[in-house]
Tab-separated table of C-alpha atoms and ligand atoms in Angstrom:
chain	number	residue	atom	x	y	z
A	232	MET	CA	38.677	92.835	-115.202
A	233	LYS	CA	37.914	91.051	-111.951
A	234	ARG	CA	36.486	87.481	-112.111
A	235	LYS	CA	33.417	88.465	-110.026
A	236	PHE	CA	32.669	91.424	-112.291
A	237	VAL	CA	32.882	89.249	-115.398
A	238	ALA	CA	30.504	86.706	-113.750
A	239	PHE	CA	28.118	89.568	-112.812
A	240	LEU	CA	28.169	90.914	-116.380
A	241	THR	CA	27.558	87.472	-117.839
A	242	THR	CA	24.562	86.905	-115.529
A	243	ILE	CA	23.045	90.292	-116.333
A	244	PHE	CA	23.528	89.717	-120.048
A	245	ALA	CA	22.043	86.234	-119.889
A	246	LEU	CA	18.971	87.555	-117.953
A	247	ALA	CA	18.528	90.484	-120.345
A	248	ALA	CA	18.805	88.206	-123.380
A	249	THR	CA	16.294	85.762	-121.922
A	250	CYS	CA	13.809	88.573	-121.128
A	251	LEU	CA	14.350	89.988	-124.620
A	252	ILE	CA	13.570	86.605	-126.210
A	253	ILE	CA	10.402	86.135	-124.091
A	254	ILE	CA	9.130	89.713	-124.849
A	255	GLN	CA	9.981	89.256	-128.478
A	256	TYR	CA	8.136	85.958	-128.541
A	257	TYR	CA	4.912	87.335	-127.048
A	258	GLN	CA	5.056	90.499	-129.181
A	259	THR	CA	5.499	88.413	-132.296
A	260	GLN	CA	2.655	86.055	-131.330
A	261	ARG	CA	0.352	89.111	-130.889
A	262	THR	CA	1.411	90.613	-134.190
A	263	ALA	CA	0.962	87.262	-135.922
A	264	THR	CA	-2.569	86.856	-134.501
A	265	LEU	CA	-3.461	90.401	-135.629
A	266	SER	CA	-1.972	89.775	-138.976
A	267	ASP	CA	-3.912	86.501	-139.299
A	268	ASN	CA	-7.175	88.328	-138.397
A	269	MET	CA	-6.518	91.069	-140.916
A	270	PHE	CA	-5.775	88.405	-143.539
A	271	ASN	CA	-9.074	86.615	-142.811
A	272	ILE	CA	-11.008	89.874	-142.973
A	273	SER	CA	-9.435	90.729	-146.359
A	274	VAL	CA	-10.214	87.270	-147.798
A	275	ASN	CA	-13.799	87.469	-146.498
A	276	ASN	CA	-14.287	90.908	-147.972
A	277	ALA	CA	-12.850	89.744	-151.325
A	278	MET	CA	-15.142	86.728	-151.340
A	279	ASP	CA	-18.218	88.919	-150.412
A	280	ASP	CA	-17.459	90.964	-153.569
A	281	VAL	CA	-17.024	87.760	-155.600
A	282	ILE	CA	-20.356	86.368	-154.394
A	283	ILE	CA	-22.164	89.666	-155.133
A	284	GLN	CA	-20.808	89.561	-158.637
A	285	LEU	CA	-21.841	85.904	-159.038
A	286	ARG	CA	-25.348	86.794	-157.939
A	287	ASN	CA	-25.607	89.847	-160.168
A	288	PRO	CA	-23.317	89.121	-163.101
A	289	GLU	CA	-22.385	92.157	-165.164
A	290	PRO	CA	-21.708	91.336	-168.815
A	291	SER	CA	-18.214	93.045	-168.527
A	292	SER	CA	-17.183	91.255	-165.295
A	293	GLY	CA	-16.959	87.848	-166.935
A	294	ALA	CA	-18.942	86.196	-164.123
A	295	GLU	CA	-22.061	84.626	-165.504
A	296	ARG	CA	-24.870	82.573	-164.042
A	297	GLY	CA	-23.707	78.909	-164.064
A	298	ILE	CA	-20.115	78.245	-163.111
A	299	ASN	CA	-17.326	79.089	-165.487
A	300	PHE	CA	-14.392	77.744	-163.415
A	301	GLN	CA	-11.632	79.604	-165.269
A	302	LEU	CA	-13.456	82.872	-164.930
A	303	LEU	CA	-14.218	82.120	-161.280
A	304	ASP	CA	-10.478	81.590	-160.579
A	305	SER	CA	-9.468	84.844	-162.164
A	306	LEU	CA	-12.334	86.787	-160.514
A	307	ILE	CA	-11.227	85.481	-157.039
A	308	THR	CA	-7.591	86.367	-157.689
A	309	GLN	CA	-8.557	89.839	-158.905
A	310	GLU	CA	-10.801	90.525	-155.844
A	311	LEU	CA	-8.140	89.238	-153.487
A	312	ILE	CA	-5.571	91.642	-154.976
A	313	VAL	CA	-8.064	94.527	-154.680
A	314	ASN	CA	-8.399	93.654	-150.962
A	315	GLY	CA	-4.663	93.526	-150.446
A	316	VAL	CA	-4.082	89.791	-150.570
A	317	ASP	CA	-1.372	89.052	-153.055
A	318	LEU	CA	-1.838	85.234	-153.086
A	319	SER	CA	-3.434	82.829	-155.558
A	320	PRO	CA	-5.236	80.157	-153.586
A	321	GLU	CA	-6.433	76.861	-154.976
A	322	VAL	CA	-10.183	77.078	-155.649
A	323	GLY	CA	-12.788	74.373	-155.230
A	324	ILE	CA	-16.544	73.979	-155.532
A	325	MET	CA	-18.394	71.856	-153.039
A	326	SER	CA	-21.978	70.508	-153.088
A	327	PRO	CA	-24.637	72.341	-151.007
A	328	ASP	CA	-24.382	69.714	-148.239
A	329	LEU	CA	-20.535	70.011	-148.242
A	330	GLY	CA	-20.343	66.282	-148.917
A	331	GLU	CA	-18.759	66.328	-152.364
A	332	VAL	CA	-16.028	68.284	-154.083
A	333	LEU	CA	-17.463	69.129	-157.524
A	334	TYR	CA	-14.453	70.926	-158.878
A	335	CYS	CA	-10.859	71.476	-157.697
A	336	SER	CA	-8.374	73.749	-159.429
A	337	ALA	CA	-5.578	71.394	-158.175
A	338	PRO	CA	-6.819	67.884	-158.950
A	339	GLY	CA	-5.827	65.354	-156.282
A	340	LYS	CA	-5.975	67.889	-153.423
A	341	GLU	CA	-9.713	67.558	-152.826
A	342	ARG	CA	-9.210	66.380	-149.207
A	343	ARG	CA	-7.509	69.701	-148.368
A	344	MET	CA	-10.542	71.509	-149.700
A	345	VAL	CA	-12.823	69.626	-147.328
A	346	ASN	CA	-10.754	70.734	-144.334
A	347	SER	CA	-10.160	74.371	-145.365
A	348	PRO	CA	-11.692	77.067	-143.091
A	349	TYR	CA	-12.354	79.339	-146.115
A	350	LYS	CA	-15.767	78.126	-147.293
A	351	TYR	CA	-18.339	80.574	-148.782
A	352	SER	CA	-21.937	79.647	-149.605
A	353	VAL	CA	-23.341	80.920	-152.866
A	354	GLU	CA	-27.122	81.368	-153.304
A	355	ALA	CA	-28.983	82.513	-156.436
A	356	HIS	CA	-30.603	85.348	-154.446
A	357	THR	CA	-30.227	86.466	-150.829
A	358	GLY	CA	-32.406	84.119	-148.710
A	359	SER	CA	-32.691	81.361	-151.391
A	360	PRO	CA	-31.199	77.852	-150.771
A	361	VAL	CA	-27.441	77.305	-151.060
A	362	GLU	CA	-26.523	76.394	-154.642
A	363	TYR	CA	-22.900	75.474	-153.927
A	364	TYR	CA	-19.878	76.391	-151.797
A	365	ILE	CA	-16.733	78.063	-152.998
A	366	VAL	CA	-13.702	76.786	-151.092
A	367	LEU	CA	-10.337	78.406	-151.013
A	368	PHE	CA	-7.169	76.688	-149.976
A	369	PHE	CA	-3.970	78.688	-149.180
A	370	SER	CA	-0.779	76.669	-148.838
A	371	SER	CA	0.725	76.880	-145.335
A	372	ALA	CA	4.016	78.300	-146.692
A	373	ALA	CA	2.095	81.091	-148.440
A	374	LEU	CA	0.125	81.862	-145.247
A	375	PHE	CA	3.404	81.916	-143.271
A	376	LEU	CA	4.897	84.421	-145.695
A	377	GLN	CA	1.715	86.466	-145.645
A	378	ALA	CA	1.965	86.821	-141.891
A	379	ASN	CA	5.189	88.916	-141.886
A	380	ALA	CA	5.339	88.640	-138.125
A	381	HIS	CA	6.710	85.124	-138.406
A	382	ILE	CA	9.541	86.359	-140.571
A	383	TYR	CA	10.369	89.059	-138.006
A	384	MET	CA	10.412	86.439	-135.314
A	385	VAL	CA	12.842	84.199	-137.217
A	386	MET	CA	15.026	87.197	-138.041
A	387	SER	CA	15.079	88.562	-134.487
A	388	THR	CA	15.786	85.135	-133.048
A	389	PHE	CA	18.634	84.768	-135.496
A	390	LEU	CA	19.995	88.203	-134.511
A	391	ILE	CA	19.702	87.403	-130.782
A	392	ILE	CA	21.661	84.196	-131.381
A	393	ILE	CA	24.400	86.137	-133.209
A	394	ILE	CA	24.574	88.681	-130.342
A	395	LEU	CA	24.753	85.820	-127.814
A	396	LEU	CA	27.568	84.177	-129.774
A	397	LEU	CA	29.486	87.456	-130.017
A	398	PHE	CA	29.064	87.927	-126.264
A	399	ILE	CA	30.375	84.402	-125.532
A	400	ILE	CA	33.358	84.985	-127.861
A	401	SER	CA	34.099	88.356	-126.210
A	402	MET	CA	33.931	86.772	-122.758
A	403	ARG	CA	36.339	84.017	-123.856
A	404	ILE	CA	38.756	86.612	-125.257
A	405	ILE	CA	38.624	88.509	-121.953
A	406	ALA	CA	39.188	85.299	-119.990
A	407	ASN	CA	42.166	84.367	-122.223
A	408	GLN	CA	43.604	87.839	-121.875
A	409	ARG	CA	43.279	87.614	-118.108
A	410	LYS	CA	45.056	84.276	-118.148
A	411	VAL	CA	47.941	85.708	-120.160
A	412	ASP	CA	48.140	88.688	-117.790
A	413	GLU	CA	48.340	86.355	-114.828
A	414	MET	CA	50.966	84.267	-116.589
A	415	LYS	CA	53.008	87.354	-117.386
A	416	THR	CA	52.892	88.495	-113.767
A	417	ASP	CA	54.005	85.005	-112.671
A	418	PHE	CA	56.790	85.175	-115.250
A	419	ILE	CA	58.089	88.520	-113.949
A	420	ASN	CA	57.956	87.296	-110.296
A	421	ASN	CA	59.694	84.068	-111.151
A	422	MET	CA	62.328	85.797	-113.234
A	423	THR	CA	63.190	88.203	-110.433
A	424	HIS	CA	63.539	85.235	-108.056
A	425	GLU	CA	65.429	83.019	-110.451
A	426	ILE	CA	68.017	85.694	-111.287
A	427	LYS	CA	68.383	87.101	-107.821
A	428	THR	CA	69.097	83.693	-106.238
A	429	PRO	CA	72.183	82.726	-108.304
A	430	ILE	CA	73.525	86.286	-108.046
A	431	ALA	CA	73.211	86.132	-104.262
A	432	THR	CA	74.820	82.623	-104.185
A	433	ILE	CA	77.729	83.666	-106.375
A	434	GLY	CA	78.230	86.796	-104.250
A	435	LEU	CA	78.312	84.688	-101.121
A	436	ALA	CA	80.728	82.154	-102.642
A	437	CYS	CA	83.088	85.012	-103.784
A	438	GLU	CA	82.968	86.476	-100.311
A	439	MET	CA	83.941	83.101	-98.829
A	440	LEU	CA	86.767	82.664	-101.365
A	441	SER	CA	88.200	86.067	-100.476
A	442	ASP	CA	88.499	84.835	-96.858
A	443	PRO	CA	92.191	83.745	-96.504
A	444	SER	CA	91.324	80.796	-94.208
A	445	VAL	CA	88.907	79.321	-96.779
A	446	ASN	CA	91.187	80.129	-99.713
A	447	SER	CA	94.086	78.127	-98.254
A	448	ASP	CA	92.054	74.894	-98.182
A	449	SER	CA	92.034	73.566	-101.733
A	450	SER	CA	88.998	71.204	-101.339
A	451	THR	CA	86.791	73.974	-99.861
A	452	ARG	CA	88.066	76.383	-102.521
A	453	SER	CA	87.146	73.992	-105.359
A	454	ASN	CA	83.762	73.463	-103.737
A	455	PHE	CA	82.991	77.181	-103.900
A	456	VAL	CA	84.372	77.458	-107.442
A	457	ASN	CA	81.996	74.630	-108.480
A	458	ILE	CA	79.087	76.461	-106.863
A	459	ILE	CA	79.944	79.582	-108.791
A	460	ASN	CA	80.289	77.565	-112.037
A	461	ASP	CA	76.945	75.829	-111.483
A	462	GLU	CA	75.049	79.044	-110.717
A	463	ASN	CA	76.754	80.818	-113.582
A	464	ARG	CA	75.731	78.128	-116.075
A	465	ARG	CA	72.187	78.095	-114.756
A	466	MET	CA	71.908	81.845	-115.159
A	467	ARG	CA	73.409	81.683	-118.648
A	468	VAL	CA	70.826	79.080	-119.793
A	469	LEU	CA	68.006	81.131	-118.284
A	470	ILE	CA	69.083	84.396	-119.824
A	471	GLU	CA	69.790	82.713	-123.131
A	472	THR	CA	66.340	81.103	-123.151
A	473	ILE	CA	64.612	84.350	-122.350
A	474	LEU	CA	66.517	86.302	-125.013
A	475	GLN	CA	66.113	83.627	-127.659
A	476	ASN	CA	62.429	83.306	-126.870
A	477	ALA	CA	61.928	87.044	-127.284
A	478	LYS	CA	63.858	86.932	-130.544
A	479	MET	CA	61.729	84.096	-131.838
A	480	SER	CA	58.531	86.072	-131.199
A	481	ASN	CA	59.713	88.191	-134.122
A	482	LYS	CA	58.210	86.774	-137.300
A	483	ASN	CA	61.369	87.480	-139.259
A	484	PHE	CA	63.485	85.329	-136.981
A	485	ASN	CA	65.891	83.041	-138.855
A	486	ILE	CA	68.241	80.282	-137.763
A	487	SER	CA	71.887	80.114	-138.883
A	488	PRO	CA	72.411	76.473	-139.840
A	489	LYS	CA	75.702	74.741	-140.402
A	490	GLU	CA	76.859	71.098	-140.197
A	491	ILE	CA	76.910	69.966	-136.559
A	492	ASP	CA	77.338	66.619	-134.818
A	493	LEU	CA	74.536	66.033	-132.346
A	494	ASN	CA	76.530	63.398	-130.464
A	495	ASN	CA	79.291	65.898	-129.758
A	496	ILE	CA	76.823	68.479	-128.357
A	497	ILE	CA	75.322	65.784	-126.080
A	498	ASN	CA	78.785	64.722	-124.831
A	499	GLU	CA	79.537	68.342	-123.923
A	500	THR	CA	76.180	68.672	-122.169
A	501	VAL	CA	76.722	65.445	-120.230
A	502	LYS	CA	80.125	66.751	-119.063
A	503	SER	CA	78.783	70.075	-117.968
A	504	PHE	CA	75.920	68.550	-115.917
A	505	ALA	CA	77.955	65.681	-114.420
A	506	LEU	CA	79.085	67.547	-111.328
A	507	THR	CA	75.634	68.955	-110.488
A	508	LEU	CA	74.191	65.415	-110.701
A	509	LYS	CA	77.047	63.959	-108.632
A	510	ASN	CA	76.258	66.518	-105.891
A	511	ARG	CA	72.686	65.282	-105.900
A	512	ASN	CA	73.637	61.604	-105.867
A	513	GLY	CA	72.223	61.290	-109.366
A	514	SER	CA	73.714	60.324	-112.705
A	515	ILE	CA	73.629	61.277	-116.361
A	516	THR	CA	74.471	58.702	-119.040
A	517	ALA	CA	74.368	58.768	-122.837
A	518	ASP	CA	73.934	55.987	-125.331
A	519	LEU	CA	74.747	57.665	-128.681
A	520	LYS	CA	73.728	55.172	-131.383
A	521	ALA	CA	73.062	57.662	-134.132
A	522	ASP	CA	75.770	57.192	-136.763
A	523	PRO	CA	75.964	59.521	-138.496
A	524	ALA	CA	74.523	62.106	-136.113
A	525	LEU	CA	75.248	64.971	-138.489
A	526	LEU	CA	72.580	67.682	-138.815
A	527	TYR	CA	72.418	70.870	-140.825
A	528	ALA	CA	71.207	72.948	-137.899
A	529	ASP	CA	71.765	76.030	-135.703
A	530	GLU	CA	74.364	74.977	-133.111
A	531	LEU	CA	73.428	77.605	-130.509
A	532	HIS	CA	69.715	76.758	-130.535
A	533	ILE	CA	70.212	72.967	-130.586
A	534	THR	CA	72.609	73.281	-127.658
A	535	ASN	CA	70.200	75.486	-125.725
A	536	MET	CA	67.390	73.074	-126.526
A	537	ILE	CA	69.316	70.066	-125.069
A	538	TYR	CA	70.396	72.160	-122.000
A	539	ASN	CA	66.785	73.118	-121.360
A	540	LEU	CA	65.516	69.523	-121.512
A	541	VAL	CA	68.336	68.215	-119.294
A	542	ASP	CA	67.889	71.121	-116.885
A	543	ASN	CA	64.152	70.360	-116.642
A	544	ALA	CA	64.849	66.627	-116.155
A	545	ILE	CA	67.029	67.491	-113.125
A	546	LYS	CA	64.687	70.241	-111.838
A	547	TYR	CA	61.661	67.992	-111.861
A	548	SER	CA	63.360	64.951	-110.328
A	549	PRO	CA	63.174	65.668	-106.573
A	550	ASN	CA	64.915	62.428	-105.594
A	551	GLU	CA	68.247	61.282	-106.986
A	552	PRO	CA	67.932	62.179	-110.723
A	553	THR	CA	68.821	59.469	-113.213
A	554	ILE	CA	68.992	61.058	-116.666
A	555	HIS	CA	69.553	58.954	-119.741
A	556	ILE	CA	70.141	60.399	-123.234
A	557	THR	CA	69.867	58.363	-126.380
A	558	THR	CA	70.376	59.121	-130.073
A	559	LEU	CA	69.577	56.891	-133.001
A	560	ASN	CA	68.783	57.022	-136.701
A	561	GLU	CA	65.272	56.496	-138.018
A	562	GLY	CA	65.218	56.741	-141.823
A	563	ASP	CA	66.400	60.286	-142.668
A	564	PHE	CA	65.826	61.468	-139.109
A	565	VAL	CA	68.141	61.656	-136.122
A	566	VAL	CA	66.146	60.895	-132.983
A	567	LEU	CA	67.116	62.222	-129.579
A	568	LYS	CA	65.522	60.957	-126.360
A	569	ILE	CA	65.970	62.453	-122.924
A	570	LYS	CA	64.597	60.268	-120.115
A	571	ASP	CA	64.258	61.076	-116.434
A	572	ASN	CA	62.866	59.423	-113.306
A	573	GLY	CA	61.177	62.611	-112.058
A	574	ILE	CA	57.616	63.609	-111.046
A	575	GLY	CA	56.100	63.039	-114.492
A	576	ILE	CA	53.423	65.094	-116.236
A	577	SER	CA	49.695	64.380	-116.154
A	578	LYS	CA	47.875	63.658	-119.395
A	579	GLU	CA	45.948	66.965	-119.046
A	580	ASP	CA	49.134	69.033	-118.543
A	581	GLN	CA	50.857	67.263	-121.441
A	582	LYS	CA	48.400	69.049	-123.774
A	583	HIS	CA	49.621	72.489	-122.614
A	584	ILE	CA	53.244	72.307	-121.552
A	585	PHE	CA	54.509	73.628	-124.915
A	586	GLU	CA	52.415	76.782	-124.562
A	587	LYS	CA	54.239	79.972	-123.653
A	588	PHE	CA	54.186	80.716	-119.893
A	589	TYR	CA	52.401	77.482	-119.104
A	590	ARG	CA	53.548	75.832	-115.872
A	591	VAL	CA	52.067	72.829	-114.141
A	592	SER	CA	50.165	74.143	-111.151
A	593	THR	CA	52.520	74.197	-108.218
A	594	GLY	CA	49.660	73.278	-105.782
A	595	ASN	CA	50.275	69.575	-105.268
A	596	VAL	CA	52.782	68.719	-107.964
A	597	HIS	CA	55.980	70.668	-107.515
A	598	ASN	CA	57.268	73.927	-106.114
A	599	VAL	CA	60.216	74.449	-108.474
A	600	LYS	CA	60.644	77.956	-109.736
A	601	GLY	CA	60.579	78.501	-113.450
A	602	PHE	CA	59.347	80.728	-116.296
A	603	GLY	CA	57.189	78.405	-118.314
A	604	ILE	CA	59.070	79.354	-121.506
A	605	GLY	CA	61.710	76.597	-121.698
A	606	LEU	CA	59.549	73.979	-123.463
A	607	ASN	CA	57.989	76.612	-125.673
A	608	TYR	CA	61.415	77.609	-126.795
A	609	VAL	CA	62.409	73.930	-127.302
A	610	SER	CA	59.321	73.303	-129.475
A	611	GLN	CA	60.027	76.418	-131.536
A	612	VAL	CA	63.622	75.253	-132.161
A	613	VAL	CA	62.294	71.856	-133.237
A	614	THR	CA	59.782	73.443	-135.605
A	615	LEU	CA	62.422	75.764	-137.101
A	616	HIS	CA	64.425	72.630	-137.933
A	617	HIS	CA	61.350	70.895	-139.468
A	618	GLY	CA	61.457	68.296	-136.674
A	619	LYS	CA	58.895	66.794	-134.324
A	620	ILE	CA	58.703	66.670	-130.535
A	621	SER	CA	56.672	64.310	-128.414
A	622	LEU	CA	56.703	63.018	-124.824
A	623	GLN	CA	55.817	59.997	-122.839
A	624	SER	CA	55.133	60.565	-119.191
A	625	GLU	CA	53.511	58.926	-116.193
A	626	LEU	CA	52.888	60.771	-112.953
A	627	GLY	CA	55.439	59.754	-110.399
A	628	GLN	CA	57.328	57.540	-112.899
A	629	GLY	CA	59.254	59.984	-115.033
A	630	THR	CA	59.280	61.589	-118.463
A	631	THR	CA	60.878	60.920	-121.838
A	632	PHE	CA	61.063	63.708	-124.398
A	633	SER	CA	61.690	62.501	-128.005
A	634	ILE	CA	62.813	64.814	-130.722
A	635	SER	CA	63.385	63.812	-134.334
A	636	ILE	CA	65.101	66.135	-136.735
A	637	PRO	CA	65.512	65.500	-140.479
A	638	GLN	CA	69.156	65.252	-141.520
A	639	ASN	CA	68.617	67.014	-144.815
A	640	ALA	CA	66.552	69.947	-143.538
B	811	LIG	P1	59.583	75.934	-116.370
B	811	LIG	O1	60.468	74.716	-116.144
B	811	LIG	O2	60.406	77.183	-116.390
B	811	LIG	O3	58.431	75.997	-115.527
B	811	LIG	P2	59.144	74.814	-118.990
B	811	LIG	O4	58.478	75.444	-120.181
B	811	LIG	O5	60.555	74.343	-119.158
B	811	LIG	O6	59.022	75.874	-117.852
B	811	LIG	O7	58.275	73.631	-118.564
B	811	LIG	C1	56.821	73.795	-118.434
B	811	LIG	C2	56.287	72.873	-117.389
B	811	LIG	O8	56.402	71.526	-117.815
B	811	LIG	C3	57.009	72.962	-116.073
B	811	LIG	O9	56.425	73.946	-115.258
B	811	LIG	C4	56.898	71.567	-115.504
B	811	LIG	O10	55.762	71.469	-114.714
B	811	LIG	C5	56.720	70.684	-116.692
B	811	LIG	N1	57.909	69.896	-117.018
B	811	LIG	C6	58.857	70.210	-117.988
B	811	LIG	N2	59.806	69.280	-118.042
B	811	LIG	C7	59.458	68.325	-117.138
B	811	LIG	C8	60.033	67.076	-116.731
B	811	LIG	N3	61.156	66.602	-117.305
B	811	LIG	N4	59.383	66.388	-115.767
B	811	LIG	C9	58.256	66.817	-115.216
B	811	LIG	N5	57.664	67.986	-115.579
B	811	LIG	C10	58.258	68.716	-116.494
């Protein structure tokens, strides 16, 4: 999906959701007002009936002249139910001048009675002076529940929030998916380039070697043989990394551990990179202090891991690369450090470089071709050996990768 189209969809959705919330709000307000009015009418009707019965008490109704508070409470509740109000309010009696609360069904809440809007005057006969006022008090929670509209509003707001959250999550999934797609396209482009270049170089070197005039000069010949060796090793590491990475994506992937000496593997690596570094006026040194450096590990993966780190250290050191490898023992762990004097990695990029296909943006940092799977492979190898990987890096100063692997894993 195109970026602009996603932005367009997001804007339309945000506008639609905002309109929906506003319409919903006004609609609910209207319904709540209607519902409040209906409620007031029902309470007034019920109280009209109560007052009629108080003026003309029937022997069977239980309402008699003079106030029997208990009977008054039950009469009010009964009339409210008849009029569709399923709530039991607190009941009070106030003096004819509304100055004094004479009775309150909930002692201590007299002040609420004074402020209640539900006040009904009771006279002995129509037109005669007010004998007393009946006051009803509904708790605000009960009133809220009575006006169902408020519940609908809370529910619909809740649903709109859920829909909004789902929309945001979907958009993030789409954005991530697009990022992975872009990374995969980059990966294929880079792979084509990375494999084509050494093949072309090897082809050219072979052509030169087959030329009798070149072949007769031993130093030129050894130069071309070195080029072929270099390119061949580079391609082998690349292909090995791609294949192993694909294999590791399989959940059932297992390593084949055996006893190996890490120092020996490093010595081999140093030897194999020495010439490349000499050609670039660089150097590779090793200070192998780990004793013993024995690990129960997969030789192929550990070798590939070290090759990848050294290869990166050279690739990302544009000037004369100075690579230093150290091993040491720390408790039950063998620690391996690979230090370079290259371009370094910013703090922000350090958070992502172990992710599959992640490459530091080539814009202003480097223009070295790569796949973005080397460090992901390295971190998977470390995890498979129950180890830990970390790095220290400063832009423009260089990078040190540290790996510690338990000896008894
Ligand atoms: P690739 O080298 O193929 O791009 P990697 O997974 O090996 O992929 O590395 C990921 C990114 O980490 C690289 O694109 C590079 O920007 C950065 N990086 C790795 N090693 C170093 C290093 N030694 N110095 C500076 N940057 C590095």
